[in-house]
PDB file of C-alpha atoms in Angstrom:
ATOM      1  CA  UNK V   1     -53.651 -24.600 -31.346  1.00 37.00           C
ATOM      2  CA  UNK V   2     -51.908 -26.698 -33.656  1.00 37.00           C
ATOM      3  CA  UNK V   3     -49.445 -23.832 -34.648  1.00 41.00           C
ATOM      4  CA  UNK V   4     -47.245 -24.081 -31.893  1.00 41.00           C
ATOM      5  CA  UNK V   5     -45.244 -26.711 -30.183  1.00 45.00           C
ATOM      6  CA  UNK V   6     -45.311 -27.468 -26.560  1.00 46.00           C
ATOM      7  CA  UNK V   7     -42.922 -24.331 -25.463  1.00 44.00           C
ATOM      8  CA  UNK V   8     -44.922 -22.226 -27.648  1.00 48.00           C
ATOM      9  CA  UNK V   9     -48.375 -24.002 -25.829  1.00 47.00           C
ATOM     10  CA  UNK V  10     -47.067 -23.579 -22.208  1.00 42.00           C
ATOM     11  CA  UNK V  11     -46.278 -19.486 -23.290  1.00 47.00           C
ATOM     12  CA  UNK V  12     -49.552 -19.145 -24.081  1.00 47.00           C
ATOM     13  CA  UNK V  13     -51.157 -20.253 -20.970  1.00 43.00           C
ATOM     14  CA  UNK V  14     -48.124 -18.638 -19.131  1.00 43.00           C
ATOM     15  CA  UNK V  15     -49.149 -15.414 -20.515  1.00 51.00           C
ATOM     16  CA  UNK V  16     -52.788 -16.043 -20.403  1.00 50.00           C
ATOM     17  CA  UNK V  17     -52.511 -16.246 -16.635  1.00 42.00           C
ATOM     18  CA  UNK V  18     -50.655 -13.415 -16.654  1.00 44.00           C
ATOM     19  CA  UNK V  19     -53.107 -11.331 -18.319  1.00 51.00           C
ATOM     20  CA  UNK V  20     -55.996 -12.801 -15.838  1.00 46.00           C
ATOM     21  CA  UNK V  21     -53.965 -11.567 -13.083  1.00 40.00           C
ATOM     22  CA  UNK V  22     -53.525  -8.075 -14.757  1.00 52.00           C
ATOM     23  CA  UNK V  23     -57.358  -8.161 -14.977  1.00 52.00           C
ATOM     24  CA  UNK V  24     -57.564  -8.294 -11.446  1.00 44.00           C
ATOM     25  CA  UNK V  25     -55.306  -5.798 -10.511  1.00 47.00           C
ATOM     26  CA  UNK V  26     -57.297  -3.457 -12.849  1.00 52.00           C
ATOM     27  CA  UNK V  27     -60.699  -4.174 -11.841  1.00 49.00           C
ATOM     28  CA  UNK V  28     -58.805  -3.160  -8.375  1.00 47.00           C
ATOM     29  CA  UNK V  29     -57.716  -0.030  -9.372  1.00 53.00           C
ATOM     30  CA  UNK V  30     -61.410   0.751 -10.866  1.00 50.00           C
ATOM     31  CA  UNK V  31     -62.434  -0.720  -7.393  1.00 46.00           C
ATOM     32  CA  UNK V  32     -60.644   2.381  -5.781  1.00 47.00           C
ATOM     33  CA  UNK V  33     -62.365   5.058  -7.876  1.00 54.00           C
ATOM     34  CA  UNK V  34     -64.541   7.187  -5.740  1.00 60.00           C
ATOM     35  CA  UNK V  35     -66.986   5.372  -3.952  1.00 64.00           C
ATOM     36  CA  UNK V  36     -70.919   6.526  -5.682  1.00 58.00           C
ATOM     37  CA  UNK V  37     -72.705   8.105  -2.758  1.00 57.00           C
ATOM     38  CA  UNK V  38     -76.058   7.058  -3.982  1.00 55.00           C
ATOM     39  CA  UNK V  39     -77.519   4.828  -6.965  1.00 53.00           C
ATOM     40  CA  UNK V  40     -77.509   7.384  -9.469  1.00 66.00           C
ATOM     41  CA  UNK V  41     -74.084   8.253  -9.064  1.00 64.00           C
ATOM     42  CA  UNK V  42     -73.034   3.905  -8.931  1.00 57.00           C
ATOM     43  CA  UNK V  43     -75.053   3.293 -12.050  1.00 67.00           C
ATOM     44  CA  UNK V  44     -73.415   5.817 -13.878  1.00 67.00           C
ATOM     45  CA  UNK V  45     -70.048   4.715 -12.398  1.00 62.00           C
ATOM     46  CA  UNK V  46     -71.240   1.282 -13.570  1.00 59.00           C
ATOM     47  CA  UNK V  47     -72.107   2.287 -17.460  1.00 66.00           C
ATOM     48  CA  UNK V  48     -68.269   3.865 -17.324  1.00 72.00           C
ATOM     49  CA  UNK V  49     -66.911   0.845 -16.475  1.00 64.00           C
ATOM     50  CA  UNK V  50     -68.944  -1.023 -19.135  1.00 63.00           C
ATOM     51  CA  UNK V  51     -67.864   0.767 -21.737  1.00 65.00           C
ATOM     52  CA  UNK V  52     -64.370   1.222 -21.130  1.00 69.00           C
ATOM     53  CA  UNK V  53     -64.406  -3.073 -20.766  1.00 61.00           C
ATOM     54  CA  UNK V  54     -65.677  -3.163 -24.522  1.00 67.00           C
ATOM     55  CA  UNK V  55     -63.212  -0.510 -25.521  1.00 65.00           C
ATOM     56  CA  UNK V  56     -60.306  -2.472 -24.030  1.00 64.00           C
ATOM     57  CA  UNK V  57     -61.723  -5.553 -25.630  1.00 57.00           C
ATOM     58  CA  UNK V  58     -62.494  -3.763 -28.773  1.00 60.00           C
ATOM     59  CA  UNK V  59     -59.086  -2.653 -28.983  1.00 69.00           C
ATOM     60  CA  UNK V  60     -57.263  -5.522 -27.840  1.00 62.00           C
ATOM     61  CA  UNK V  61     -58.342  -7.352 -30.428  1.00 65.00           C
ATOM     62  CA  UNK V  62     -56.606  -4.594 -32.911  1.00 59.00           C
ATOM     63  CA  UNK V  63     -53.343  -4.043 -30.795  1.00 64.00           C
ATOM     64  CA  UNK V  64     -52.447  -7.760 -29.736  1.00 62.00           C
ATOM     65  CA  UNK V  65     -51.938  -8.909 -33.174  1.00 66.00           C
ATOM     66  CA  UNK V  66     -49.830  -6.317 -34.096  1.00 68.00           C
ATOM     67  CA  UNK V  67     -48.221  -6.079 -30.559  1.00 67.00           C
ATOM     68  CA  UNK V  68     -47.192 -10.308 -30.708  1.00 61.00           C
ATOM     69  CA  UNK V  69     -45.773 -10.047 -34.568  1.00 67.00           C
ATOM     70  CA  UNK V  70     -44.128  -6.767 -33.526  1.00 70.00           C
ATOM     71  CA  UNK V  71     -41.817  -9.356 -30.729  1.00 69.00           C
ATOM     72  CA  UNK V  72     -42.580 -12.785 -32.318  1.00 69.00           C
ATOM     73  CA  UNK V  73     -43.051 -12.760 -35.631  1.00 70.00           C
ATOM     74  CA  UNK V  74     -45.593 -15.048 -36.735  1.00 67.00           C
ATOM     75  CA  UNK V  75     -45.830 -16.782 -33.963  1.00 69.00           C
ATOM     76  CA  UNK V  76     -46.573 -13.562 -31.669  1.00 68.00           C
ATOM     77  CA  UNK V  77     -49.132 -12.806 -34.178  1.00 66.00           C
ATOM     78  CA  UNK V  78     -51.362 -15.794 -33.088  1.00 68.00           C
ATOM     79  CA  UNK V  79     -50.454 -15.395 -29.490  1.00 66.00           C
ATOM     80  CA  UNK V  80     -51.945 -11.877 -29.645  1.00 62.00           C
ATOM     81  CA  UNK V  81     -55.071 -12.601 -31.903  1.00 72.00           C
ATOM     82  CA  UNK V  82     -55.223 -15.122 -29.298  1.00 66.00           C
ATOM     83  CA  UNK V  83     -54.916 -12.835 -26.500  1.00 62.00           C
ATOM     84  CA  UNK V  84     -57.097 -10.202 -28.311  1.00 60.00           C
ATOM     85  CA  UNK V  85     -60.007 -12.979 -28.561  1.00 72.00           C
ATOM     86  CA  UNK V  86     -59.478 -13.574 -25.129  1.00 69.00           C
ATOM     87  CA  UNK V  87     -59.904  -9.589 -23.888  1.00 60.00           C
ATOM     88  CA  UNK V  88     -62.918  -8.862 -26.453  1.00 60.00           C
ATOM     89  CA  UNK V  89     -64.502 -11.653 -23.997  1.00 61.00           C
ATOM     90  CA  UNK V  90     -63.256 -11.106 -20.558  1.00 60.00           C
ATOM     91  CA  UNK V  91     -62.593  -7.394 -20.766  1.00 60.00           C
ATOM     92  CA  UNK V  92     -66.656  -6.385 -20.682  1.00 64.00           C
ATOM     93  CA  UNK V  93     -67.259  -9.344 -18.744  1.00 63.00           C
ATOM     94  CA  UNK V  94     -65.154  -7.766 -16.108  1.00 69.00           C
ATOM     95  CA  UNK V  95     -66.880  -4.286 -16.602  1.00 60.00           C
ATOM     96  CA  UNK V  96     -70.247  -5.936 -16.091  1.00 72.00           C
ATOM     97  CA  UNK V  97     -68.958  -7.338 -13.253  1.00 65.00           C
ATOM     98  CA  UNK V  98     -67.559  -4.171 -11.997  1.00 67.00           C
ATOM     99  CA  UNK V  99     -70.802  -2.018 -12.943  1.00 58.00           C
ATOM    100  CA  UNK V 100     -72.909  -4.550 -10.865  1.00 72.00           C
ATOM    101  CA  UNK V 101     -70.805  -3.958  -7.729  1.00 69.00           C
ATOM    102  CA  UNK V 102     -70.967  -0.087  -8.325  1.00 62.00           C
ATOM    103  CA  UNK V 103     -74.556  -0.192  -8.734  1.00 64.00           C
ATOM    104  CA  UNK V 104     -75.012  -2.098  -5.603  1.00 69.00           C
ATOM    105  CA  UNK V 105     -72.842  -0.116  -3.508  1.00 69.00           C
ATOM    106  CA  UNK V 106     -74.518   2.928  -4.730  1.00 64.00           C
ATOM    107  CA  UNK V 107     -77.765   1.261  -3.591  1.00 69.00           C
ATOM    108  CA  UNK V 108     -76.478   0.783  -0.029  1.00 64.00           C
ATOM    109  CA  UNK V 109     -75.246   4.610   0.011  1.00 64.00           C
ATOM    110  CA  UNK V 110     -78.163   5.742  -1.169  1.00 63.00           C
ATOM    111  CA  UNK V 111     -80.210   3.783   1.738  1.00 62.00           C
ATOM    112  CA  UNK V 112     -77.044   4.721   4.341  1.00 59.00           C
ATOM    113  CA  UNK V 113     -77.334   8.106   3.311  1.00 56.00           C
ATOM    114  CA  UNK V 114     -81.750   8.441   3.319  1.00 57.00           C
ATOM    115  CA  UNK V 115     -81.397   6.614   7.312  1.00 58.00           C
ATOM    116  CA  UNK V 116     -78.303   9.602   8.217  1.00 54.00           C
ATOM    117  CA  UNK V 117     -80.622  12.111   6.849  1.00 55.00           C
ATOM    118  CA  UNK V 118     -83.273  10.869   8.974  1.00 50.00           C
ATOM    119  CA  UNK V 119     -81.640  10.767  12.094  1.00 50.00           C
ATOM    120  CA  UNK V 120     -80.245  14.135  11.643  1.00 46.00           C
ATOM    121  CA  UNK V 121     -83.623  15.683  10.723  1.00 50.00           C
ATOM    122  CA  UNK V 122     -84.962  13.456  13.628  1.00 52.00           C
ATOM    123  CA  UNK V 123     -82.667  15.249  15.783  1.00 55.00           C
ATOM    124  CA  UNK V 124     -83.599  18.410  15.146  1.00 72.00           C
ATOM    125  CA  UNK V 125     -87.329  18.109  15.163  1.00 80.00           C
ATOM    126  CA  UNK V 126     -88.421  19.684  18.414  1.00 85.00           C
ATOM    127  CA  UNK V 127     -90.971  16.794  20.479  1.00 89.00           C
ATOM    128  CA  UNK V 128     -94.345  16.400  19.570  1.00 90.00           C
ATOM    129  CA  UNK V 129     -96.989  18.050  20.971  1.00 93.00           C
ATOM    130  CA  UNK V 130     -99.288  16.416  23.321  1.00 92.00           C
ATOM    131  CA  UNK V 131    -102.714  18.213  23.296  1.00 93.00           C
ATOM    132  CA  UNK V 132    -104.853  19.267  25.665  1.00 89.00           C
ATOM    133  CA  UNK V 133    -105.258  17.207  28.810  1.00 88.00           C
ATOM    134  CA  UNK V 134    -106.338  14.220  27.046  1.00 90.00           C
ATOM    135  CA  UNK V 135    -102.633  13.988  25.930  1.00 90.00           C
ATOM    136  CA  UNK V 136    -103.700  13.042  22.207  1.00 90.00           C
ATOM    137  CA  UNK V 137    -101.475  13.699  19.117  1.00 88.00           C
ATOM    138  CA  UNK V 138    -102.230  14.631  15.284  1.00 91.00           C
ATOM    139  CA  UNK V 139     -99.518  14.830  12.376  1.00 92.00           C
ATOM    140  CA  UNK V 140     -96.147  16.341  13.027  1.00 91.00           C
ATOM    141  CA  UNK V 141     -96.904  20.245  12.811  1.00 92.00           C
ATOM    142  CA  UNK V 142     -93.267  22.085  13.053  1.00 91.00           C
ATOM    143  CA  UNK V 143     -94.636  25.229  14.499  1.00 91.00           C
ATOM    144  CA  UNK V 144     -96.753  24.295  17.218  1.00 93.00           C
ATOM    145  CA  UNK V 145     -93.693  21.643  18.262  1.00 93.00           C
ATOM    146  CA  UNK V 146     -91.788  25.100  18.188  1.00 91.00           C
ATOM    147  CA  UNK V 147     -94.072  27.210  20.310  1.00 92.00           C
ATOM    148  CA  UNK V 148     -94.632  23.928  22.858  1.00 92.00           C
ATOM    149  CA  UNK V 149     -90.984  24.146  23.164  1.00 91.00           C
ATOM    150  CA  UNK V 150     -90.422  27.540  24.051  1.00 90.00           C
ATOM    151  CA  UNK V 151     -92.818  27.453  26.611  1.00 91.00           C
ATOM    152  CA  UNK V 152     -91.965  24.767  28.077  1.00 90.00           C
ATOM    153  CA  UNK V 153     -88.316  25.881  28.419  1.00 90.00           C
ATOM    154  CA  UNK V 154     -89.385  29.624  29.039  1.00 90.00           C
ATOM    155  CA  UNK V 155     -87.572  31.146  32.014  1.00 88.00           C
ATOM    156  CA  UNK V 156     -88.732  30.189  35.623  1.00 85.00           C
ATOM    157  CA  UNK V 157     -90.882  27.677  34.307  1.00 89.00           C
ATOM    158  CA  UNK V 158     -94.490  29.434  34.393  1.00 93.00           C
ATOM    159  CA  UNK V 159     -95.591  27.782  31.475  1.00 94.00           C
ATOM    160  CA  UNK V 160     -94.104  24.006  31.700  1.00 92.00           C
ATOM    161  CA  UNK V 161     -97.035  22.120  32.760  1.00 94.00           C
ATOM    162  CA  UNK V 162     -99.438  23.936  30.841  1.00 95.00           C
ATOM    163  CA  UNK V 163    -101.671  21.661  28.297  1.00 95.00           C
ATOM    164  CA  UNK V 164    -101.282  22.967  24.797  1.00 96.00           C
ATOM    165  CA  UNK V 165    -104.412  23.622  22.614  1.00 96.00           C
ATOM    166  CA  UNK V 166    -103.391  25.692  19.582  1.00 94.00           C
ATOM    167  CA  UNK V 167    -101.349  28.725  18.726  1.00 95.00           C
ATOM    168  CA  UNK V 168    -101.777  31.619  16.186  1.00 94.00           C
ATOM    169  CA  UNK V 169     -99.405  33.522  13.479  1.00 91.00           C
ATOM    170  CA  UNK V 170    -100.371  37.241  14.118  1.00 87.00           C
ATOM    171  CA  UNK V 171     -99.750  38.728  10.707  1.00 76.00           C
ATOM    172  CA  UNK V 172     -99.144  42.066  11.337  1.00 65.00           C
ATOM    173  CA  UNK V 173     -96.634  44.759   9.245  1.00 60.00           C
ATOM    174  CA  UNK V 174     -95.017  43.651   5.824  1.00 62.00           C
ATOM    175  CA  UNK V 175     -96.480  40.113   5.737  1.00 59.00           C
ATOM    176  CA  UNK V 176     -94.187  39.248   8.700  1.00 64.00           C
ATOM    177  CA  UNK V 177     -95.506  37.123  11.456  1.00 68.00           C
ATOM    178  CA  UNK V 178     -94.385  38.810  14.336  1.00 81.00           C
ATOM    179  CA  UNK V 179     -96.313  37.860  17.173  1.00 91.00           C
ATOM    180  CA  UNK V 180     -97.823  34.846  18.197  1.00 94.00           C
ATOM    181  CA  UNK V 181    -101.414  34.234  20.411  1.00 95.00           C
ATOM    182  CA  UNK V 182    -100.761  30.918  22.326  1.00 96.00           C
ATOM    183  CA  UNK V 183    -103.799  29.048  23.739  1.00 97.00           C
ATOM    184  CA  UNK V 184    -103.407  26.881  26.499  1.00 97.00           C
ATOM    185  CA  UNK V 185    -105.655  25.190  29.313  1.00 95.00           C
ATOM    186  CA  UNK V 186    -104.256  27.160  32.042  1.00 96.00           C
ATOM    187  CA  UNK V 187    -103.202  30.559  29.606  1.00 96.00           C
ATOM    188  CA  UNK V 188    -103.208  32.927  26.964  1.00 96.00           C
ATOM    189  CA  UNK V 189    -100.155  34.002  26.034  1.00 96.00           C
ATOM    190  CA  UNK V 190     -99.495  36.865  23.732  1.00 96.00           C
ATOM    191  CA  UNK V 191     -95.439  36.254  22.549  1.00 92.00           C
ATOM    192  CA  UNK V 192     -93.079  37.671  20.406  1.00 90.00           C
ATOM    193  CA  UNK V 193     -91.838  35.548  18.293  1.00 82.00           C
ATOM    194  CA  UNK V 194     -89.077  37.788  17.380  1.00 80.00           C
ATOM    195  CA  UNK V 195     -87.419  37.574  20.653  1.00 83.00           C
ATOM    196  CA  UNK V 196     -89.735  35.167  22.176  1.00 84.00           C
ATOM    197  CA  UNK V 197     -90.499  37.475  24.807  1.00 89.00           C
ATOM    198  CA  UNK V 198     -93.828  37.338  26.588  1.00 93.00           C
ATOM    199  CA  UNK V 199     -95.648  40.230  26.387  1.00 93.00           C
ATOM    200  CA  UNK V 200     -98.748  39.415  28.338  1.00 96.00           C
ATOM    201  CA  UNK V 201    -101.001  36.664  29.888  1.00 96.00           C
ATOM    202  CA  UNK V 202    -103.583  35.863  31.418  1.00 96.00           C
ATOM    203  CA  UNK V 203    -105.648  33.122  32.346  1.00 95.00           C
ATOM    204  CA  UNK V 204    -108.739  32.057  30.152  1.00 95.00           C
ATOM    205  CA  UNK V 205    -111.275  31.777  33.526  1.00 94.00           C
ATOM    206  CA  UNK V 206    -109.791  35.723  33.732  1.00 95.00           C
ATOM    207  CA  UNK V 207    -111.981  36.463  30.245  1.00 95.00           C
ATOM    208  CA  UNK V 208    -115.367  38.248  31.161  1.00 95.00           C
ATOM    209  CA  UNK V 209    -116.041  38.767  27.526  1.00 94.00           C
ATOM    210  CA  UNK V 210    -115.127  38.534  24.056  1.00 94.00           C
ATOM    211  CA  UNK V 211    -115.436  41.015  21.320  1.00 94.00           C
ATOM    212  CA  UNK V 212    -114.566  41.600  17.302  1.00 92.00           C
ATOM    213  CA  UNK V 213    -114.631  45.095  16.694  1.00 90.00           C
ATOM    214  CA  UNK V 214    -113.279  45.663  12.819  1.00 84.00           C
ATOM    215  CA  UNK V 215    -111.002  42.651  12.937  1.00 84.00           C
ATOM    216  CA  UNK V 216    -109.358  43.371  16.242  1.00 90.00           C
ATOM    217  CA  UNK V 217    -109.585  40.698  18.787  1.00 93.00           C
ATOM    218  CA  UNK V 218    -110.908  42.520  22.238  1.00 95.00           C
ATOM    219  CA  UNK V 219    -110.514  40.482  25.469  1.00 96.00           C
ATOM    220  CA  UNK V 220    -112.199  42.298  28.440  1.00 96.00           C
ATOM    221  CA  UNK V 221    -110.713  41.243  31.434  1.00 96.00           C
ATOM    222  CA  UNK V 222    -112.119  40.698  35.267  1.00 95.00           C
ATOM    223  CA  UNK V 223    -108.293  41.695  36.307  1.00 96.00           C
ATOM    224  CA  UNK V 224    -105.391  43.046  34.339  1.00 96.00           C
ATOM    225  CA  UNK V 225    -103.402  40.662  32.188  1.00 95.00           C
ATOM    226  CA  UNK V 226     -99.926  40.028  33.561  1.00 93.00           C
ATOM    227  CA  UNK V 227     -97.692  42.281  33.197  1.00 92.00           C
ATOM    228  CA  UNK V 228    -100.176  44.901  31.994  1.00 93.00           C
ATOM    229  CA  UNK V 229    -102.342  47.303  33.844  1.00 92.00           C
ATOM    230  CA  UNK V 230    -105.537  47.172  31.491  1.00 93.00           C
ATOM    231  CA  UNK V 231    -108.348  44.777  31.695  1.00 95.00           C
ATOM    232  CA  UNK V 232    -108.804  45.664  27.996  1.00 94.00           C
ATOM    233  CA  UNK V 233    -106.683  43.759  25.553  1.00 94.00           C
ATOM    234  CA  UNK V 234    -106.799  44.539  22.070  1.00 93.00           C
ATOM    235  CA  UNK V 235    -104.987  42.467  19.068  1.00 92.00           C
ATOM    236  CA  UNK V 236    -104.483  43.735  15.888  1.00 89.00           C
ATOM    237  CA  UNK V 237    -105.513  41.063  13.148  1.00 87.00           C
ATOM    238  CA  UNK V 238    -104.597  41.281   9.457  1.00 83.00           C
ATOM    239  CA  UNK V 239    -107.926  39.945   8.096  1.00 85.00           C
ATOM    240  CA  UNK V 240    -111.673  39.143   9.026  1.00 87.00           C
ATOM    241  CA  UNK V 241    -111.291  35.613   8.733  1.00 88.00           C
ATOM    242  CA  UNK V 242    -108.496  34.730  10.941  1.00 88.00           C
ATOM    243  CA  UNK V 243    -110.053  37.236  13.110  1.00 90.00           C
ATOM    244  CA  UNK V 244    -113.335  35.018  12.928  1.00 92.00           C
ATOM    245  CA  UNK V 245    -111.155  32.114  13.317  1.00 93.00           C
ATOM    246  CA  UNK V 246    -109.077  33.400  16.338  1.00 94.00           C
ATOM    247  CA  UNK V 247    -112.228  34.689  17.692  1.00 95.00           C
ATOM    248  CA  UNK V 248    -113.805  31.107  17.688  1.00 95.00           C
ATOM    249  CA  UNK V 249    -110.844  29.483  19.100  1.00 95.00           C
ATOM    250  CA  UNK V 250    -110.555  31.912  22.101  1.00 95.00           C
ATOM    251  CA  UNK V 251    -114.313  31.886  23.122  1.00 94.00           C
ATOM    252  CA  UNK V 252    -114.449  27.412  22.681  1.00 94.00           C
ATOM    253  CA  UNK V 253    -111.678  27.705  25.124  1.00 94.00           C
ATOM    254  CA  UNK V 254    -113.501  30.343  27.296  1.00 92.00           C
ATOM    255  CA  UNK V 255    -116.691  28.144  28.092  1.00 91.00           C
ATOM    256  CA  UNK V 256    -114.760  24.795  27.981  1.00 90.00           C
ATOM    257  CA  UNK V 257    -113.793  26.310  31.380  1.00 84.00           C
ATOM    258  CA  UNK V 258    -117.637  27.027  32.852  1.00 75.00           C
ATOM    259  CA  UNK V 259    -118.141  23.195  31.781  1.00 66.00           C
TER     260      UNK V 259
END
């Protein structure tokens, strides 16, 4: 830096400083964009502020120059090539710098926001269903965690210390599952699941016998089902094999209680 004197020297780094401190207050100012709410969304924040460094820099280099001989003559001319050398360097650096921290906080959103979707689904997940009387569990299942809950929360209480086996979509008009056949240790309980009314029960040491007659379920009865007066229940099934299926399910259930 030969060209200038010591007044022209201590300008330079005068202005140099200045400039660093500009830096900062922009890389604040990019700092206050909106925060990415997950990495995608800080990585592409991050690749903005990358290129916009280089385009700075890029044009700094172009502008200085003209910018210092436009007020200084000469002398202004080498301050800004100076000046323009300086922001080709430190203006990506600082978008680097800036894309890293965007990247990273759109990491920790992305985790923040995976653990808040979590506990929100984890608070609306009905409990888990404990089977049987052994109390064991199997995977998750939504719908029996469903039907467990209604029954267990069903008016007067009837059902609330029943042991859950299994429960049944009854297919019936449409495609639409309108009913469901709910097997527990102590009942079967035939519900809508419209209104989640209870349309019947009756207890499984109640069944005398067990019939399929053209994929309808028949339950003959020793007394009436609650809240009918027919020892004859019949249940519409959409198909032979959940008939088949159903059928199995009720009649295991049926001699688990003569063991």
């Amino acid at each position: 830096f030969f060209f200038f004197n010591d007044t022209a020297t201590t300008e330079i780094y005068t202005e140099q400083i200045v400039g660093s401190v500009r830096c900062v207050q922009e890389t604040g100012e990019r700092m206050k964009m909106k925060k990415p709410k997950h990495v995608i969304e800080g990585i592409g924040q991050g690749a903005t502020s990358i290129f916009k460094g280089i385009e700075k820099g890029l044009t700094g280099i172009f502008l200085k120059p003209i910018q210092g001989a436009s007020q200084g003559g000469v002398g202004g001319f080498l301050k800004g090539t100076f000046f323009g050398i300086t922001g080709l360097v430190v203006k990506p650096v600082t978008g680097i710098l800036d894309a890293t921290s965007k990247a990273a906080e759109g990491i920790k959103n992305t985790t923040k926001l995976l653990d808040d979707r979590a506990v929100i689904d984890q608070k609306m997940r009905k409990p888990r269903v404990f089977y049987v009387k052994d109390q064991y569990f199997l995977t998750y299942n939504d719908f029996d965690a469903e039907v467990n809950t209604i029954l267990k929360l069903y008016k007067g209480g009837p059902y609330a210390n029943d042991h859950y086996v299994n429960a049944h979509q009854i297919i019936q008009s449409k495609g639409v599952s309108e009913f469901v056949l709910v097997l527990t240790i102590e009942h079967l309980i035939f519900m809508n699941k419209q209104t989640g009314k209870i349309e019947w029960d009756t207890s499984p040491k109640n069944i005398e016998k067990i019939d399929l007659v053209q994929d309808n379920l028949v339950l003959y009865l020793r007394e009436p089902a609650r809240k009918t007066d027919t020892t004859n229940i019949k249940i519409k099934l959409p198909d032979t094999q959940q008939a088949k299926t159903i059928y199995d399910d009720v009649l295991r259930l049926k001699e688990s209680m003569s063991n």
